[in-house]
Amino acid sequence: MMVRAGRIGLGVYLLADALDVGYSYLTIRPPVELYGMLAGDDFDGADATFARQLGGGVGRIRVLGGRLPFETALANGSVIDANATRIFGITADYLYREWQTRAALLQIHVPNSADPVAPALVRTGIAQAVALAGELEHSPQDSYGVVIGTLYEGDPLQAALVLVHFNSDYPQGPKFNAGFGLVGYRLGPLTPYAAYSITDSFGSARTTGLPPLPVFEPLIAAAAADQTATQANQRDLALGVRYDFAPHVDLKAQVDRTWLHQSDLIFDYNVPPPGHTALTIFGLAVDFAF
Amino acid sequence: MRVSRLARLTFLLALLSLPLVAGAHDVVVIVNAHSPIRGLTRDQVIDIFMGRLRQFPTGAAALPIDVSDPPVRQAFYERLVHKDLAEIGSHWARLVFSGETSPPFRASDSRTALKLVATNPDAIAYCYRSAVTPRVKVVLDLKP
């Protein structure tokens, strides 16, 4: 058994659990459609891992819990500081030869939440708006996630598939389905690869019940934006090649075609996507580890 | 044509020495000569050297030792998991920087690795078959 305490990597996705170490994964960056949907990739707390031989391979159970130390920026430019947020989870892995399979359950718990729009909704005195304010500031707030994935690290073929489902019991919470697939084929020091990632938020904003009058329009818009601030609907197709030209050093070249629809995961907040938008991104990176 | 006795003897000696020469570059996995481990499967060695489980099948702790010497290290991982050293480096980068585990202890050469195995009952390492000494024993033969 292994027990750790301190700032620990979340490690619920199979690939790129060391997000800042590009040398440790195949693509030029981890898929933002997965990693961008969870605020923070590490937590302050503890975890315990139990491993034993099972069949011809190794079975592993990990339990984790702690505080998520994160700030997250929303598309409207505001920043949420949520250092009181707690995370609890359990992961189960089975490793056999070139295969690794993982299933994970996560709970994100916000003990107290103050919503910026709720006070204005309460001041309207309109019953539906007041009720919505109560839901927006409902405490505590909980989100639940399920992750399943499988990884094949053979030679020359390597592949990965990760699927994620997240839901929340409050209007502003993360509600999305996401997935990531990757195939790479090693040819000597070169590994060409293709990756596809997708995230789709579900659930629509609850209405305020306010009449569509000019005096209420800003508040109606703010309430809708508040509930959809963490939504993202985005797909990405990446083609690239990794070149291991020296020990502990690699060069990666990648081109991404990204399709966005009202996504929070865009690079430039000054160019709001009114509807569907597509980007082509060229990337070149040198990674090294020492 | 009559073949001289010397020629026949030379030919016979060459035939007999062929397995020795051919096996000299077999990569073998070794443990301490007094270890209760009699043999390991390839999957069990993978689990130990790839950071999955640092235990022998008996439940005793395993201390894997890597050898810095590139030819034998490359041959070991090529035959064990069909990966080159760049892929092994990437694999350990993922595990180390996510804090999951640490890579095997690195011995400077095969001689040092053998000495460590000979003096530590938990140690497990690899070397060419020709380097094996009576103070260690072979638990797996990784033939090409």
Coordinates of C-alpha atoms in Angstrom, one line a residue:
Chain A
M1 CA 0.0 0.0 0.0
M2 CA 1.2 3.5 -0.8
V3 CA -0.1 6.6 1.0
R4 CA 0.7 10.2 -0.1
A5 CA -0.1 13.5 1.3
G6 CA 0.5 17.0 0.0
R7 CA -0.2 18.5 -3.5
I8 CA -1.0 15.5 -5.6
G9 CA -1.8 15.1 -9.3
L10 CA -5.5 14.3 -9.9
G11 CA -4.5 11.4 -12.2
V12 CA -8.0 10.3 -13.2
Y13 CA -7.4 10.4 -17.0
L14 CA -5.1 7.7 -18.4
L15 CA -2.9 9.9 -20.4
A16 CA -1.0 13.1 -19.5
D17 CA -1.5 12.8 -15.8
A18 CA 1.7 14.9 -15.6
L19 CA 0.1 17.7 -17.6
D20 CA 3.1 20.0 -17.5
V21 CA 5.6 17.4 -18.7
G22 CA 5.1 17.2 -22.5
Y23 CA 7.8 14.5 -22.8
S24 CA 5.4 12.1 -20.9
Y25 CA 2.7 12.1 -23.6
L26 CA 2.4 11.7 -27.3
T27 CA 0.5 14.8 -28.4
I28 CA 1.7 18.4 -28.3
R29 CA -0.8 19.2 -25.5
P30 CA -3.3 17.1 -23.5
P31 CA -6.8 17.3 -25.1
V32 CA -8.3 20.5 -23.7
E33 CA -11.8 19.1 -24.3
L34 CA -11.1 16.8 -21.4
Y35 CA -8.6 18.5 -19.2
G36 CA -10.1 22.0 -19.7
M37 CA -13.5 20.9 -18.3
L38 CA -12.2 20.1 -14.8
A39 CA -10.8 23.1 -12.9
G40 CA -7.4 22.1 -11.7
D41 CA -5.3 19.0 -12.4
D42 CA -4.0 18.6 -8.8
F43 CA -5.4 18.8 -5.3
D44 CA -4.1 19.3 -1.8
G45 CA -4.9 16.3 0.3
A46 CA -4.0 12.6 0.5
D47 CA -4.5 9.4 -1.4
A48 CA -3.9 5.7 -0.7
T49 CA -3.2 3.1 -3.4
F50 CA -3.6 -0.6 -2.9
A51 CA -2.1 -2.9 -5.6
R52 CA -1.9 -6.7 -5.9
Q53 CA -1.4 -9.3 -8.6
L54 CA -4.7 -10.3 -10.1
G55 CA -4.9 -13.0 -12.8
G56 CA -1.8 -12.4 -14.9
G57 CA -1.7 -8.7 -14.3
V58 CA -1.9 -6.1 -11.5
G59 CA -5.1 -4.7 -10.0
R60 CA -5.0 -1.3 -8.3
I61 CA -7.5 0.7 -6.2
R62 CA -6.9 4.3 -5.3
V63 CA -8.9 6.6 -3.0
L64 CA -8.3 10.3 -2.9
G65 CA -9.6 13.3 -1.1
G66 CA -8.7 16.9 -0.5
R67 CA -9.1 20.5 -1.5
L68 CA -9.0 21.8 -5.1
P69 CA -6.8 24.9 -5.1
F70 CA -8.0 26.5 -8.2
E71 CA -9.0 29.7 -9.9
T72 CA -10.9 29.5 -13.1
A73 CA -11.5 32.2 -15.7
L74 CA -14.8 32.3 -17.4
A75 CA -15.6 33.5 -20.9
N76 CA -17.1 36.7 -19.6
G77 CA -13.7 37.6 -18.1
S78 CA -14.6 37.0 -14.5
V79 CA -12.5 34.7 -12.2
I80 CA -13.8 32.3 -9.7
D81 CA -11.6 31.6 -6.7
A82 CA -12.9 28.3 -5.3
N83 CA -10.2 27.2 -2.8
A84 CA -12.8 25.7 -0.5
T85 CA -13.9 23.2 -3.1
R86 CA -13.4 19.6 -2.0
I87 CA -12.8 16.6 -4.2
F88 CA -13.2 12.9 -3.4
G89 CA -12.6 10.0 -5.7
I90 CA -11.9 6.4 -6.3
T91 CA -10.1 4.9 -9.2
A92 CA -9.7 1.2 -10.2
D93 CA -7.0 0.1 -12.6
Y94 CA -6.2 -3.2 -14.2
L95 CA -2.8 -3.5 -15.9
Y96 CA -1.9 -6.5 -18.1
R97 CA 1.0 -6.5 -20.4
E98 CA 0.5 -3.7 -22.9
W99 CA -3.0 -2.9 -21.6
Q100 CA -4.3 -0.6 -18.9
T101 CA -7.9 -0.1 -18.1
R102 CA -9.3 2.5 -15.6
A103 CA -12.6 3.4 -14.1
A104 CA -13.0 6.4 -11.8
L105 CA -15.7 8.1 -9.8
L106 CA -15.3 11.6 -8.6
Q107 CA -17.3 14.0 -6.4
I108 CA -16.6 17.7 -6.3
H109 CA -18.2 19.4 -3.3
V110 CA -18.6 23.2 -2.9
P111 CA -19.6 23.8 0.7
N112 CA -20.7 27.4 0.4
S113 CA -21.4 29.3 -2.8
A114 CA -22.2 33.0 -3.3
D115 CA -23.6 33.7 -6.8
P116 CA -23.1 37.2 -8.2
V117 CA -26.5 37.2 -10.0
A118 CA -28.6 35.9 -7.2
P119 CA -29.0 39.1 -5.1
A120 CA -30.3 41.0 -8.2
L121 CA -32.8 38.2 -8.9
V122 CA -34.1 38.3 -5.3
R123 CA -34.6 42.1 -5.5
T124 CA -37.0 41.7 -8.4
G125 CA -39.5 40.1 -6.0
I126 CA -40.8 37.9 -8.8
A127 CA -41.4 34.3 -7.5
Q128 CA -39.7 32.4 -10.3
A129 CA -36.6 34.7 -10.2
V130 CA -36.4 34.4 -6.4
A131 CA -36.6 30.6 -6.7
L132 CA -33.9 30.6 -9.3
A133 CA -31.7 32.7 -7.0
G134 CA -32.2 30.1 -4.3
E135 CA -31.0 27.3 -6.7
L136 CA -28.0 29.4 -7.8
E137 CA -26.9 29.9 -4.2
H138 CA -28.0 26.4 -3.0
S139 CA -25.3 25.1 -0.7
P140 CA -23.7 22.7 -0.7
Q141 CA -23.2 22.1 -4.4
D142 CA -22.1 18.8 -5.7
S143 CA -20.9 17.5 -9.0
Y144 CA -20.3 13.8 -9.9
G145 CA -18.2 12.4 -12.6
V146 CA -17.5 9.0 -14.1
V147 CA -14.4 8.3 -16.2
I148 CA -13.6 5.1 -18.1
G149 CA -10.7 4.5 -20.3
T150 CA -8.3 2.0 -21.8
L151 CA -4.8 2.4 -23.0
Y152 CA -2.7 0.1 -25.3
E153 CA 1.0 0.7 -25.3
G154 CA 2.3 -1.9 -27.8
D155 CA 5.0 -1.7 -30.4
P156 CA 4.6 -0.2 -32.9
L157 CA 1.0 0.6 -32.2
Q158 CA -0.3 2.6 -29.3
A159 CA -3.9 3.7 -28.7
A160 CA -6.1 5.2 -26.0
L161 CA -9.8 5.8 -25.5
V162 CA -11.2 7.8 -22.6
L163 CA -14.9 8.7 -21.9
V164 CA -16.1 11.1 -19.3
H165 CA -19.6 12.0 -17.9
F166 CA -20.1 14.8 -15.4
N167 CA -23.3 16.1 -13.9
S168 CA -24.2 18.6 -11.1
D169 CA -27.1 19.2 -8.8
Y170 CA -27.0 23.0 -9.3
P171 CA -27.6 25.1 -12.4
Q172 CA -24.1 26.5 -12.9
G173 CA -22.3 23.2 -12.3
P174 CA -20.4 21.2 -14.9
K175 CA -22.7 19.0 -17.0
F176 CA -20.9 17.5 -19.9
N177 CA -20.0 14.4 -21.8
A178 CA -16.4 14.2 -23.2
G179 CA -14.3 11.7 -25.0
F180 CA -10.8 11.3 -26.4
G181 CA -9.3 8.8 -28.8
L182 CA -5.7 8.5 -29.9
V183 CA -3.8 6.3 -32.3
G184 CA 0.0 6.4 -32.8
Y185 CA 2.3 4.2 -34.8
R186 CA 6.0 4.1 -34.1
L187 CA 8.4 4.0 -37.0
G188 CA 11.9 4.1 -35.5
P189 CA 12.4 7.5 -33.8
L190 CA 9.2 8.9 -35.4
T191 CA 5.7 8.3 -34.1
P192 CA 2.9 9.8 -36.3
Y193 CA -0.4 10.0 -34.5
A194 CA -4.0 11.1 -34.9
A195 CA -6.3 12.2 -32.1
Y196 CA -9.9 13.2 -31.8
S197 CA -11.5 14.8 -28.7
I198 CA -15.0 16.0 -28.1
T199 CA -16.9 17.7 -25.3
D200 CA -20.6 18.4 -25.2
S201 CA -22.3 20.2 -22.4
F202 CA -25.9 19.4 -21.7
G203 CA -28.7 21.1 -19.8
S204 CA -30.1 24.4 -20.7
A205 CA -30.2 27.6 -18.6
R206 CA -33.3 27.9 -16.4
T207 CA -35.5 30.9 -17.1
T208 CA -35.8 33.7 -14.7
G209 CA -39.6 34.3 -15.3
L210 CA -38.9 38.0 -15.6
P211 CA -40.9 39.8 -18.3
P212 CA -38.9 40.7 -21.4
L213 CA -38.8 44.4 -20.6
P214 CA -35.7 46.6 -21.3
V215 CA -35.2 47.1 -17.5
F216 CA -34.9 43.3 -17.0
E217 CA -32.9 42.4 -20.2
P218 CA -29.4 42.8 -18.6
L219 CA -30.5 40.7 -15.6
I220 CA -32.0 38.0 -17.9
A221 CA -28.9 37.9 -19.9
A222 CA -26.6 37.8 -16.8
A223 CA -28.6 34.9 -15.3
A224 CA -28.3 32.9 -18.6
A225 CA -24.6 33.6 -18.9
D226 CA -24.1 32.7 -15.3
Q227 CA -25.6 29.2 -15.9
T228 CA -23.8 28.6 -19.1
A229 CA -20.4 30.1 -18.2
T230 CA -18.8 26.6 -17.9
Q231 CA -20.4 25.1 -20.9
A232 CA -18.4 24.0 -23.9
N233 CA -19.3 22.3 -27.1
Q234 CA -16.1 21.6 -29.0
R235 CA -14.5 19.0 -31.2
D236 CA -10.9 18.7 -32.2
L237 CA -9.0 16.6 -34.7
A238 CA -5.3 16.6 -34.4
L239 CA -2.7 15.1 -36.7
G240 CA 1.0 15.2 -35.7
V241 CA 4.3 13.5 -35.3
R242 CA 6.7 13.0 -32.4
Y243 CA 10.4 12.7 -33.2
D244 CA 12.6 11.3 -30.4
F245 CA 15.8 12.6 -31.8
A246 CA 17.9 12.4 -28.6
P247 CA 17.7 10.8 -25.2
H248 CA 15.1 12.5 -23.0
V249 CA 14.3 15.1 -25.8
D250 CA 11.6 15.1 -28.4
L251 CA 10.3 17.4 -31.1
K252 CA 6.6 17.5 -31.9
A253 CA 4.7 19.0 -34.8
Q254 CA 0.9 19.0 -34.8
V255 CA -2.0 20.6 -36.6
D256 CA -5.4 20.9 -35.0
R257 CA -8.7 21.6 -36.6
T258 CA -11.1 22.7 -33.8
W259 CA -14.8 23.3 -34.2
L260 CA -16.4 25.4 -31.5
H261 CA -20.0 26.2 -30.6
Q262 CA -20.4 28.6 -27.7
S263 CA -17.4 27.1 -26.1
D264 CA -15.7 28.4 -23.0
L265 CA -12.5 26.7 -24.1
I266 CA -11.3 29.2 -26.6
F267 CA -7.9 30.9 -26.7
D268 CA -8.9 34.6 -27.2
Y269 CA -11.7 35.9 -25.1
N270 CA -11.9 39.0 -27.3
V271 CA -13.3 37.0 -30.2
P272 CA -16.5 35.6 -28.8
P273 CA -18.0 32.8 -31.0
P274 CA -21.6 33.9 -31.8
G275 CA -22.4 30.4 -33.1
H276 CA -20.2 27.9 -34.8
T277 CA -16.6 28.7 -35.3
A278 CA -13.7 26.7 -36.5
L279 CA -10.0 27.2 -35.9
T280 CA -6.9 25.7 -37.5
I281 CA -3.9 25.6 -35.1
F282 CA -0.3 24.8 -36.0
G283 CA 2.0 23.7 -33.2
L284 CA 5.7 23.0 -32.8
A285 CA 7.2 22.0 -29.5
V286 CA 10.4 20.6 -28.0
D287 CA 10.0 18.6 -24.8
F288 CA 12.7 17.4 -22.5
A289 CA 12.9 15.7 -19.2
F290 CA 15.9 15.5 -16.8
Chain B
M1 CA 38.9 -37.1 -49.2
R2 CA 40.5 -37.9 -45.9
V3 CA 39.9 -35.3 -43.2
S4 CA 42.7 -35.1 -40.7
R5 CA 42.0 -35.9 -37.1
L6 CA 43.0 -32.3 -36.2
A7 CA 40.4 -30.9 -38.6
R8 CA 37.7 -33.2 -37.2
L9 CA 38.6 -32.2 -33.6
T10 CA 38.5 -28.6 -34.5
F11 CA 35.1 -28.9 -36.2
L12 CA 33.7 -30.8 -33.2
L13 CA 35.0 -28.2 -30.8
A14 CA 33.4 -25.4 -32.9
L15 CA 30.1 -27.2 -32.8
L16 CA 30.2 -27.7 -29.1
S17 CA 31.1 -24.1 -28.4
L18 CA 28.4 -22.7 -30.7
P19 CA 25.6 -22.7 -28.0
L20 CA 28.0 -20.9 -25.6
V21 CA 28.8 -18.2 -28.1
A22 CA 25.2 -17.9 -29.1
G23 CA 23.9 -17.7 -25.5
A24 CA 26.6 -15.3 -24.3
H25 CA 24.4 -12.4 -25.4
D26 CA 21.2 -13.8 -24.0
V27 CA 19.8 -11.3 -21.5
V28 CA 18.8 -12.9 -18.2
V29 CA 17.0 -11.6 -15.1
I30 CA 18.9 -12.4 -11.9
V31 CA 18.2 -12.4 -8.2
N32 CA 20.3 -13.1 -5.2
A33 CA 21.6 -16.7 -5.1
H34 CA 19.9 -17.3 -1.7
S35 CA 16.6 -15.7 -2.7
P36 CA 13.5 -18.1 -2.4
I37 CA 12.5 -17.0 -5.9
R38 CA 13.0 -19.9 -8.2
G39 CA 11.7 -18.4 -11.4
L40 CA 9.6 -15.5 -12.7
T41 CA 7.4 -15.1 -15.7
R42 CA 7.8 -12.3 -18.2
D43 CA 4.7 -10.7 -17.0
Q44 CA 5.9 -10.6 -13.4
V45 CA 9.2 -9.0 -14.5
I46 CA 7.2 -6.4 -16.5
D47 CA 5.2 -5.6 -13.4
I48 CA 8.4 -5.0 -11.4
F49 CA 10.5 -3.1 -13.9
M50 CA 7.6 -1.0 -15.3
G51 CA 6.6 0.4 -11.9
R52 CA 3.3 -1.6 -11.6
L53 CA 4.1 -3.7 -8.5
R54 CA 7.3 -3.7 -6.6
Q55 CA 6.8 -7.2 -5.2
F56 CA 7.8 -10.7 -5.9
P57 CA 5.0 -13.3 -6.2
T58 CA 5.9 -14.4 -2.6
G59 CA 4.8 -10.9 -1.4
A60 CA 8.4 -9.9 -0.5
A61 CA 9.5 -6.4 -1.7
A62 CA 11.4 -6.3 -4.9
L63 CA 14.1 -3.8 -5.6
P64 CA 14.6 -3.5 -9.3
I65 CA 18.0 -2.3 -10.6
D66 CA 18.5 -0.8 -14.0
V67 CA 21.8 -0.9 -15.7
S68 CA 23.1 2.3 -17.3
D69 CA 25.1 0.5 -19.9
P70 CA 23.0 1.3 -23.1
P71 CA 23.5 -2.0 -25.1
V72 CA 22.4 -4.3 -22.3
R73 CA 19.6 -1.9 -21.2
Q74 CA 18.3 -1.5 -24.7
A75 CA 18.4 -5.3 -25.2
F76 CA 16.6 -5.9 -21.9
Y77 CA 13.7 -3.6 -22.6
E78 CA 13.5 -4.5 -26.3
R79 CA 13.0 -8.2 -25.3
L80 CA 10.9 -7.5 -22.2
V81 CA 8.3 -5.0 -23.6
H82 CA 9.4 -4.4 -27.2
K83 CA 10.2 -0.8 -26.5
D84 CA 13.3 1.3 -27.1
L85 CA 14.9 3.6 -24.5
A86 CA 13.1 6.7 -25.7
E87 CA 9.7 5.0 -25.0
I88 CA 10.9 3.8 -21.7
G89 CA 12.0 7.3 -20.8
S90 CA 8.6 8.7 -21.8
H91 CA 6.9 5.9 -19.7
W92 CA 8.9 6.9 -16.6
A93 CA 8.4 10.6 -17.2
R94 CA 4.6 10.0 -16.9
L95 CA 4.9 8.0 -13.7
V96 CA 7.5 10.1 -12.0
F97 CA 6.0 13.5 -12.7
S98 CA 2.6 12.3 -11.6
G99 CA 4.1 11.0 -8.4
E100 CA 3.0 7.5 -8.9
T101 CA 6.3 5.8 -8.3
S102 CA 10.0 6.1 -8.9
P103 CA 12.1 4.4 -11.6
P104 CA 14.4 1.5 -10.7
F105 CA 17.7 2.3 -9.0
R106 CA 20.3 2.8 -11.8
A107 CA 23.6 1.0 -11.5
S108 CA 26.5 2.4 -13.5
D109 CA 27.3 -0.9 -15.2
S110 CA 26.6 -4.6 -15.1
R111 CA 29.4 -5.4 -12.7
T112 CA 27.9 -3.0 -10.1
A113 CA 24.4 -4.4 -10.7
L114 CA 25.7 -7.9 -10.1
K115 CA 27.4 -6.8 -6.9
L116 CA 24.2 -5.2 -5.7
V117 CA 22.1 -8.3 -6.4
A118 CA 24.7 -10.5 -4.7
T119 CA 24.6 -8.5 -1.5
N120 CA 20.8 -7.7 -1.4
P121 CA 18.2 -10.4 -1.1
D122 CA 15.4 -8.1 -2.4
A123 CA 17.3 -6.9 -5.5
I124 CA 16.5 -8.0 -9.0
A125 CA 18.5 -6.9 -12.1
Y126 CA 19.5 -8.1 -15.5
C127 CA 22.7 -8.8 -17.4
Y128 CA 24.2 -10.8 -20.2
R129 CA 24.3 -14.5 -19.5
S130 CA 28.1 -14.5 -19.8
A131 CA 28.3 -12.1 -16.8
V132 CA 26.4 -14.4 -14.4
T133 CA 28.4 -15.4 -11.3
P134 CA 27.7 -18.0 -8.6
R135 CA 26.5 -15.3 -6.2
V136 CA 23.3 -14.7 -8.3
K137 CA 20.8 -17.0 -10.0
V138 CA 18.9 -16.7 -13.2
V139 CA 15.1 -16.5 -12.9
L140 CA 14.2 -15.6 -16.4
D141 CA 15.9 -15.9 -19.8
L142 CA 14.9 -13.2 -22.3
K143 CA 15.8 -14.8 -25.6
P144 CA 15.8 -12.6 -28.6

